[in-house]
CSV table of C-alpha atoms in Angstrom, one decimal:
chain,number,residue,atom,x,y,z
A,1,MET,CA,-56.5,-41.7,25.9
A,2,ALA,CA,-53.0,-43.0,27.0
A,3,ALA,CA,-52.0,-43.4,23.7
A,4,VAL,CA,-53.4,-39.8,22.5
A,5,ALA,CA,-51.2,-38.5,25.5
A,6,ALA,CA,-48.0,-40.3,24.3
A,7,ALA,CA,-48.5,-39.2,20.5
A,8,LEU,CA,-49.1,-35.6,21.9
A,9,LEU,CA,-45.9,-35.6,24.0
A,10,ALA,CA,-43.9,-37.3,21.3
A,11,ALA,CA,-45.1,-34.3,18.6
A,12,LEU,CA,-44.4,-31.9,21.3
A,13,GLY,CA,-41.0,-33.4,21.5
A,14,ALA,CA,-40.3,-33.3,18.2
A,15,ALA,CA,-41.6,-29.8,17.8
A,16,ALA,CA,-38.9,-28.7,20.6
A,17,SER,CA,-36.2,-30.5,19.0
A,18,ALA,CA,-36.6,-28.6,15.7
A,19,ALA,CA,-36.7,-25.4,17.4
A,20,GLU,CA,-33.4,-26.1,19.3
A,21,GLU,CA,-31.9,-27.1,15.8
A,22,ARG,CA,-29.0,-24.6,15.3
A,23,VAL,CA,-28.1,-23.9,12.1
A,24,VAL,CA,-25.7,-21.2,10.0
A,25,ASN,CA,-26.5,-20.0,6.5
A,26,ILE,CA,-23.0,-19.1,4.8
A,27,TYR,CA,-22.6,-17.4,1.3
A,28,ASN,CA,-18.9,-17.3,0.3
A,29,TRP,CA,-16.8,-17.4,-3.0
A,30,SER,CA,-16.6,-20.5,-4.7
A,31,ASP,CA,-13.5,-23.2,-3.6
A,32,TYR,CA,-12.8,-20.9,-0.5
A,33,ILE,CA,-13.0,-23.2,2.1
A,34,ASP,CA,-11.5,-26.7,3.7
A,35,PRO,CA,-14.5,-28.6,3.7
A,36,THR,CA,-13.3,-30.8,6.7
A,37,VAL,CA,-13.5,-27.4,8.8
A,38,LEU,CA,-17.1,-27.2,8.1
A,39,ASP,CA,-17.8,-30.6,9.3
A,40,ALA,CA,-15.7,-30.3,12.4
A,41,PHE,CA,-17.3,-27.0,13.5
A,42,THR,CA,-20.5,-29.1,13.1
A,43,ARG,CA,-19.3,-31.8,15.1
A,44,GLU,CA,-18.1,-29.8,18.0
A,45,THR,CA,-20.8,-27.1,18.1
A,46,GLY,CA,-23.9,-29.0,17.0
A,47,ILE,CA,-24.4,-26.2,14.1
A,48,LYS,CA,-25.5,-27.2,11.1
A,49,VAL,CA,-23.7,-25.2,8.1
A,50,VAL,CA,-26.1,-24.8,5.1
A,51,TYR,CA,-23.2,-23.5,2.4
A,52,ASP,CA,-23.8,-21.7,-0.9
A,53,THR,CA,-21.2,-19.9,-3.3
A,54,TYR,CA,-21.0,-17.2,-5.5
A,55,ASP,CA,-18.2,-15.7,-7.8
A,56,ASN,CA,-18.4,-12.2,-7.9
A,57,ASN,CA,-19.1,-9.3,-5.3
A,58,GLU,CA,-21.9,-8.2,-7.4
A,59,ILE,CA,-24.1,-10.8,-7.0
A,60,LEU,CA,-23.5,-10.7,-3.2
A,61,GLU,CA,-24.5,-6.8,-3.2
A,62,THR,CA,-27.5,-7.6,-5.2
A,63,LYS,CA,-28.8,-9.9,-2.6
A,64,LEU,CA,-28.1,-7.9,0.6
A,65,LEU,CA,-29.3,-4.7,-0.9
A,66,ALA,CA,-32.6,-6.4,-1.7
A,67,GLY,CA,-33.1,-7.6,1.9
A,68,ARG,CA,-34.1,-11.0,3.1
A,69,SER,CA,-30.9,-12.3,1.8
A,70,GLY,CA,-31.5,-15.7,4.0
A,71,TYR,CA,-27.7,-15.7,4.8
A,72,ASP,CA,-26.1,-15.5,8.6
A,73,ILE,CA,-22.6,-14.8,7.0
A,74,VAL,CA,-21.2,-13.5,4.0
A,75,VAL,CA,-17.9,-12.5,2.5
A,76,PRO,CA,-17.7,-9.3,0.4
A,77,SER,CA,-14.3,-7.8,-0.3
A,78,GLY,CA,-12.8,-4.2,0.8
A,79,PRO,CA,-14.5,-1.9,-1.5
A,80,TYR,CA,-18.0,-3.9,-1.2
A,81,LEU,CA,-18.0,-4.2,2.5
A,82,GLN,CA,-17.3,-0.2,2.6
A,83,ARG,CA,-20.3,0.5,0.6
A,84,LEU,CA,-22.4,-2.0,2.0
A,85,ILE,CA,-21.6,-0.7,5.6
A,86,ARG,CA,-22.8,2.8,4.2
A,87,ALA,CA,-25.9,1.1,3.1
A,88,GLY,CA,-26.5,-0.5,6.7
A,89,ALA,CA,-26.3,-4.1,5.4
A,90,PHE,CA,-24.7,-5.4,8.6
A,91,LEU,CA,-24.9,-5.9,12.1
A,92,PRO,CA,-21.8,-4.5,14.3
A,93,LEU,CA,-19.8,-7.5,15.7
A,94,ASP,CA,-20.4,-8.3,19.2
A,95,LYS,CA,-16.5,-8.6,19.9
A,96,THR,CA,-17.4,-10.2,23.6
A,97,LYS,CA,-18.3,-13.0,21.5
A,98,LEU,CA,-15.1,-13.4,19.6
A,99,LYS,CA,-12.6,-14.5,22.2
A,100,ASN,CA,-10.0,-15.6,19.2
A,101,LEU,CA,-9.8,-11.6,17.9
A,102,GLY,CA,-6.5,-11.6,19.3
A,103,ASN,CA,-5.2,-13.9,16.8
A,104,LEU,CA,-5.8,-11.3,13.8
A,105,TRP,CA,-2.8,-9.8,11.8
A,106,PRO,CA,-2.8,-6.3,13.3
A,107,GLU,CA,-1.2,-4.9,9.8
A,108,VAL,CA,-4.1,-6.4,7.8
A,109,SER,CA,-6.4,-5.2,10.3
A,110,SER,CA,-5.1,-1.8,10.0
A,111,ARG,CA,-5.3,-1.9,6.4
A,112,LEU,CA,-8.8,-3.5,6.5
A,113,ALA,CA,-9.8,-0.4,8.8
A,114,VAL,CA,-9.7,1.9,5.7
A,115,TYR,CA,-13.1,0.3,4.7
A,116,ASP,CA,-14.4,-0.7,8.2
A,117,PRO,CA,-13.3,2.0,10.6
A,118,GLY,CA,-12.5,0.4,13.8
A,119,ASN,CA,-13.0,-3.0,12.4
A,120,ALA,CA,-16.6,-2.8,13.8
A,121,TYR,CA,-18.4,-4.9,11.1
A,122,ALA,CA,-16.0,-7.2,9.8
A,123,VAL,CA,-12.9,-9.6,10.2
A,124,ASP,CA,-10.3,-10.8,7.3
A,125,TYR,CA,-10.7,-14.0,6.4
A,126,MET,CA,-8.0,-14.0,3.4
A,127,TRP,CA,-6.0,-11.6,1.7
A,128,GLY,CA,-4.0,-11.7,-1.2
A,129,THR,CA,-3.0,-9.8,-4.7
A,130,THR,CA,-4.3,-9.5,-8.3
A,131,GLY,CA,-1.5,-10.6,-10.4
A,132,ILE,CA,-0.4,-12.9,-13.5
A,133,GLY,CA,-0.6,-16.3,-13.4
A,134,TYR,CA,0.9,-18.3,-16.5
A,135,ASN,CA,2.0,-21.5,-18.0
A,136,VAL,CA,5.7,-21.4,-18.1
A,137,ALA,CA,6.7,-23.3,-21.0
A,138,ALA,CA,3.9,-21.9,-23.1
A,139,LEU,CA,4.9,-18.2,-22.7
A,140,ARG,CA,8.8,-19.1,-22.9
A,141,GLU,CA,7.5,-20.9,-26.5
A,142,ARG,CA,6.0,-17.8,-28.0
A,143,LEU,CA,7.6,-15.0,-26.1
A,144,GLY,CA,11.2,-16.1,-25.9
A,145,ALA,CA,13.3,-17.1,-22.9
A,146,GLY,CA,14.3,-13.6,-22.2
A,147,ALA,CA,10.7,-11.8,-22.3
A,148,ALA,CA,9.5,-9.8,-19.4
A,149,LEU,CA,6.6,-11.4,-17.8
A,150,ASN,CA,6.3,-9.2,-14.9
A,151,SER,CA,4.4,-6.4,-16.4
A,152,TRP,CA,0.9,-5.6,-17.2
A,153,SER,CA,2.0,-4.8,-20.8
A,154,LEU,CA,1.9,-9.0,-21.3
A,155,VAL,CA,-1.7,-8.5,-21.5
A,156,LEU,CA,-2.5,-4.9,-22.4
A,157,ASN,CA,-0.2,-4.6,-25.3
A,158,PRO,CA,-1.8,-5.6,-28.5
A,159,ALA,CA,1.4,-7.1,-29.8
A,160,SER,CA,2.1,-9.6,-26.8
A,161,ALA,CA,-1.7,-10.3,-26.1
A,162,ASN,CA,-1.9,-11.3,-29.8
A,163,ARG,CA,0.8,-13.7,-29.4
A,164,LEU,CA,-0.6,-15.3,-26.5
A,165,LYS,CA,-4.0,-15.4,-28.2
A,166,GLU,CA,-3.9,-18.9,-29.7
A,167,CYS,CA,-2.7,-20.4,-26.3
A,168,GLY,CA,-5.5,-18.5,-24.3
A,169,ILE,CA,-6.0,-15.5,-22.1
A,170,MET,CA,-8.7,-15.4,-19.3
A,171,MET,CA,-9.5,-12.3,-17.2
A,172,LEU,CA,-11.4,-11.8,-14.2
A,173,ASP,CA,-15.1,-10.3,-14.9
A,174,SER,CA,-14.5,-8.0,-12.1
A,175,PRO,CA,-13.9,-4.2,-12.7
A,176,GLU,CA,-13.3,-3.8,-9.2
A,177,ASP,CA,-10.3,-5.6,-9.2
A,178,LEU,CA,-9.1,-5.4,-12.6
A,179,ILE,CA,-9.0,-1.7,-13.0
A,180,PRO,CA,-7.4,-0.5,-9.8
A,181,SER,CA,-4.6,-3.2,-10.3
A,182,MET,CA,-3.7,-1.8,-13.7
A,183,LEU,CA,-4.1,1.8,-13.2
A,184,PRO,CA,-0.4,2.0,-11.8
A,185,ALA,CA,0.6,0.7,-15.4
A,186,PHE,CA,-0.7,4.2,-16.8
A,187,GLY,CA,1.0,6.3,-14.1
A,188,ALA,CA,-2.0,6.7,-12.0
A,189,LYS,CA,-2.8,5.6,-8.5
A,190,ALA,CA,-5.1,2.7,-7.9
A,191,ASP,CA,-7.2,4.2,-5.9
A,192,SER,CA,-7.8,6.9,-8.5
A,193,LYS,CA,-11.6,8.0,-9.1
A,194,ARG,CA,-10.7,10.0,-12.0
A,195,TRP,CA,-12.8,9.0,-14.8
A,196,ASP,CA,-10.2,9.9,-17.4
A,197,ASP,CA,-8.1,7.4,-15.3
A,198,LEU,CA,-10.7,4.8,-15.5
A,199,THR,CA,-11.2,5.0,-19.0
A,200,LEU,CA,-7.6,4.7,-19.8
A,201,VAL,CA,-7.7,1.2,-18.2
A,202,THR,CA,-10.9,0.2,-20.0
A,203,ASP,CA,-9.8,1.7,-23.2
A,204,ALA,CA,-6.9,-0.6,-23.2
A,205,LEU,CA,-8.7,-3.6,-22.1
A,206,TYR,CA,-11.0,-2.9,-25.0
A,207,LYS,CA,-8.2,-3.1,-27.4
A,208,VAL,CA,-7.3,-6.3,-26.5
A,209,ARG,CA,-10.7,-8.0,-25.6
A,210,GLY,CA,-10.4,-9.7,-29.0
A,211,THR,CA,-7.4,-12.2,-27.6
A,212,VAL,CA,-9.4,-12.7,-24.3
A,213,ARG,CA,-11.0,-16.2,-24.2
A,214,LYS,CA,-13.2,-15.3,-21.3
A,215,PHE,CA,-13.9,-13.1,-18.8
A,216,HIS,CA,-14.5,-15.0,-15.4
A,217,SER,CA,-13.5,-15.0,-11.7
A,218,SER,CA,-13.2,-18.6,-11.2
A,219,GLU,CA,-13.2,-21.1,-14.1
A,220,TYR,CA,-9.6,-19.9,-15.2
A,221,ILE,CA,-8.2,-21.9,-12.0
A,222,GLN,CA,-8.9,-25.4,-13.8
A,223,ALA,CA,-8.3,-23.7,-17.3
A,224,LEU,CA,-4.8,-23.0,-16.3
A,225,ALA,CA,-4.2,-26.0,-14.5
A,226,ASN,CA,-5.2,-28.4,-17.4
A,227,GLY,CA,-3.2,-26.2,-20.0
A,228,ASP,CA,-6.4,-25.0,-21.7
A,229,ILE,CA,-5.3,-21.3,-21.3
A,230,CYS,CA,-1.6,-20.0,-20.9
A,231,VAL,CA,-2.5,-17.0,-19.0
A,232,ALA,CA,-4.8,-15.7,-16.4
A,233,VAL,CA,-5.3,-12.1,-14.7
A,234,GLY,CA,-6.6,-13.3,-11.5
A,235,TYR,CA,-6.5,-13.8,-7.7
A,236,SER,CA,-3.0,-15.2,-6.5
A,237,GLY,CA,-4.5,-18.1,-4.3
A,238,ASP,CA,-6.4,-19.3,-7.6
A,239,VAL,CA,-3.4,-19.5,-9.3
A,240,MET,CA,-1.8,-21.1,-6.7
A,241,GLN,CA,-4.5,-23.7,-6.7
A,242,ALA,CA,-4.2,-23.9,-10.5
A,243,LYS,CA,-0.5,-25.0,-9.7
A,244,ARG,CA,-1.3,-27.5,-7.3
A,245,ARG,CA,-4.0,-29.0,-9.6
A,246,ALA,CA,-1.4,-29.5,-12.2
A,247,GLU,CA,1.0,-31.1,-10.1
A,248,GLU,CA,-1.6,-33.5,-8.6
A,249,ALA,CA,-2.4,-34.4,-11.8
A,250,LYS,CA,1.1,-34.7,-13.1
A,251,ASN,CA,0.4,-33.2,-16.4
A,252,GLY,CA,3.9,-31.4,-16.9
A,253,ILE,CA,2.4,-28.0,-16.9
A,254,GLU,CA,4.3,-25.7,-14.6
A,255,ILE,CA,2.7,-22.5,-13.3
A,256,ALA,CA,3.9,-19.4,-12.1
A,257,TYR,CA,2.3,-16.1,-10.6
A,258,VAL,CA,3.6,-12.5,-10.7
A,259,VAL,CA,2.9,-9.2,-9.2
A,260,PRO,CA,3.6,-6.9,-12.1
A,261,LYS,CA,6.4,-4.3,-11.5
A,262,GLU,CA,4.1,-1.4,-12.1
A,263,GLY,CA,2.3,-2.6,-9.0
A,264,ALA,CA,-1.1,-4.1,-8.2
A,265,LEU,CA,-3.9,-4.5,-5.6
A,266,MET,CA,-3.9,-6.1,-2.1
A,267,TRP,CA,-7.3,-7.2,-1.6
A,268,PHE,CA,-9.5,-8.7,1.5
A,269,ASP,CA,-12.2,-10.9,1.8
A,270,THR,CA,-14.2,-10.8,5.1
A,271,PHE,CA,-16.5,-12.1,7.1
A,272,ALA,CA,-19.6,-10.0,7.8
A,273,ILE,CA,-23.1,-10.6,9.5
A,274,PRO,CA,-26.2,-9.2,7.5
A,275,LYS,CA,-28.5,-7.0,9.3
A,276,ASP,CA,-31.3,-9.4,8.8
A,277,ALA,CA,-29.6,-12.9,9.7
A,278,ALA,CA,-31.8,-15.1,11.3
A,279,HIS,CA,-29.0,-16.6,13.4
A,280,PRO,CA,-26.6,-14.0,14.4
A,281,ALA,CA,-25.3,-16.1,17.6
A,282,GLU,CA,-24.4,-18.9,15.5
A,283,ALA,CA,-22.7,-16.5,12.9
A,284,LEU,CA,-20.6,-15.2,15.7
A,285,ALA,CA,-19.9,-18.7,16.9
A,286,PHE,CA,-18.5,-19.9,13.4
A,287,ILE,CA,-16.5,-16.6,13.1
A,288,ASP,CA,-14.8,-17.0,16.4
A,289,TYR,CA,-14.3,-21.0,15.3
A,290,MET,CA,-12.6,-19.3,12.1
A,291,MET,CA,-10.2,-17.4,13.9
A,292,ARG,CA,-8.8,-20.4,15.6
A,293,PRO,CA,-5.0,-20.5,14.3
A,294,GLU,CA,-4.8,-24.1,13.5
A,295,VAL,CA,-8.6,-23.7,11.6
A,296,ALA,CA,-7.3,-20.7,10.1
A,297,ALA,CA,-4.2,-22.4,8.7
A,298,ALA,CA,-6.3,-25.4,7.5
A,299,ASN,CA,-8.1,-23.0,5.2
A,300,THR,CA,-4.8,-21.4,4.2
A,301,ASN,CA,-3.2,-24.6,3.3
A,302,PHE,CA,-6.3,-25.8,1.3
A,303,VAL,CA,-7.0,-22.6,-0.7
A,304,ALA,CA,-3.5,-21.6,-0.9
A,305,TYR,CA,-4.4,-17.7,0.0
A,306,ALA,CA,-2.9,-15.8,2.8
A,307,SER,CA,-4.7,-16.0,6.1
A,308,GLY,CA,-5.4,-12.7,8.2
A,309,ASN,CA,-4.7,-14.5,11.0
A,310,LEU,CA,-1.1,-13.9,12.4
A,311,ALA,CA,-1.1,-16.8,15.0
A,312,ALA,CA,-2.2,-19.1,12.0
A,313,LYS,CA,1.5,-18.8,10.4
A,314,ARG,CA,3.0,-21.2,12.7
A,315,PHE,CA,0.7,-24.0,11.2
A,316,VAL,CA,0.8,-22.9,7.6
A,317,LYS,CA,2.7,-25.5,5.3
A,318,PRO,CA,6.2,-23.8,4.5
A,319,GLU,CA,5.6,-24.4,0.7
A,320,ILE,CA,2.7,-21.7,0.9
A,321,LEU,CA,4.2,-19.6,3.8
A,322,ASN,CA,7.8,-19.3,2.1
A,323,ASN,CA,5.9,-18.5,-1.3
A,324,PRO,CA,6.2,-14.9,-2.2
A,325,GLY,CA,3.4,-15.3,-4.4
A,326,ILE,CA,1.0,-16.1,-1.5
A,327,TYR,CA,2.9,-14.2,1.4
A,328,PRO,CA,4.7,-11.3,-0.2
A,329,ASP,CA,8.3,-10.2,0.7
A,330,GLU,CA,8.5,-6.5,2.0
A,331,ALA,CA,9.4,-5.1,-1.4
A,332,THR,CA,6.6,-6.7,-3.3
A,333,MET,CA,4.1,-5.3,-0.3
A,334,GLN,CA,5.4,-2.1,-1.1
A,335,ARG,CA,4.2,-2.3,-4.7
A,336,LEU,CA,0.6,-3.2,-3.4
A,337,SER,CA,-2.0,-0.9,-3.0
A,338,ILE,CA,-5.5,-0.8,-1.8
A,339,ASN,CA,-8.5,0.8,-3.1
A,340,THR,CA,-11.6,2.3,-1.6
A,341,ALA,CA,-15.0,2.1,-3.3
A,342,TRP,CA,-16.6,4.0,-5.9
A,343,ASP,CA,-19.4,6.3,-5.2
A,344,ASP,CA,-22.7,5.6,-7.0
A,345,ARG,CA,-22.4,7.9,-10.1
A,346,THR,CA,-18.7,6.6,-10.4
A,347,GLN,CA,-20.0,2.9,-10.0
A,348,ARG,CA,-22.5,3.5,-12.9
A,349,PHE,CA,-19.9,4.9,-14.9
A,350,VAL,CA,-17.8,2.0,-14.4
A,351,THR,CA,-20.5,-0.5,-15.0
A,352,ARG,CA,-21.2,0.9,-18.6
A,353,LEU,CA,-17.3,1.0,-19.2
A,354,TRP,CA,-17.1,-2.5,-18.4
A,355,THR,CA,-20.2,-3.6,-20.5
A,356,ARG,CA,-18.1,-2.2,-23.5
A,357,VAL,CA,-15.3,-4.1,-22.5
A,358,ARG,CA,-17.3,-7.4,-22.2
A,359,THR,CA,-19.3,-6.9,-25.1
A,360,GLY,CA,-17.5,-5.0,-27.5
A,361,ARG,CA,-20.4,-2.5,-27.6
């Protein structure tokens, strides 16, 4: 009898322990966090981190709109955040549980409020620009030392793109980033919703699609670092990661990044909690931890994107903080625009345009 009682108590204890296990399920962009931060969070809080990745907003949106995503924290970009808020996909933030909110960058938060009025549902994780990364020597060899590299014409002009085809061009598989970024090159505003304007960009991309080796939203990082391609239209921090990988490999490849003179997109990636999150308290604990200045800086130092945390700047490595490709100067900031979400009808139209670019049909 005593043995049975002991076994029962042991079973109850094990069940209680399992019930008390705390976990947070995170769905984030690939190569987008310092792994040591996750380990440190678990050591301090006892909350286990289950971490999955994706490489475009469409995947995330599909999961959230289908319901039962299984995630407690997701990281949508601005226009997708806006659309998903309208769809009722997120829980409002309990700001009483976010004691580190005061560390956020007011200018970044105010721009983010275009998508999330009152910053009610999300906080900025990272922000950056969409521009052009390139292999300096490869472009000098093919275009000449005096060629202007700070223009969208580098990849949109068929003559220029054809000269770069052999050394390799890759572009984001992301119409919501590419189209608004390139609209200023056609005299339109980045936030234009006019179908004629959107078509101008995709028609230009269609004309050069034969020079583009691949449309992908993450593979260009290693390809640029290895010298497998010479041009990538991508995110600022990704290009800086490629630059760092090339330097660490000591392969002699010099990589530069430029915001085109015509203008480009300023984007935001945000922490938000899905409405059906199973562990909202753990999600809030994680977000609050990530807003600590030294933690936010550790992530910036690892991924080379600008943090939405103003207090973190004092912990950011000088070579990152002083790099205008990551933390743009005021003149560059004036050339940056933000874009709001397309309505459903325009989104379907853009999807058709982008399919034509991607497939040639």
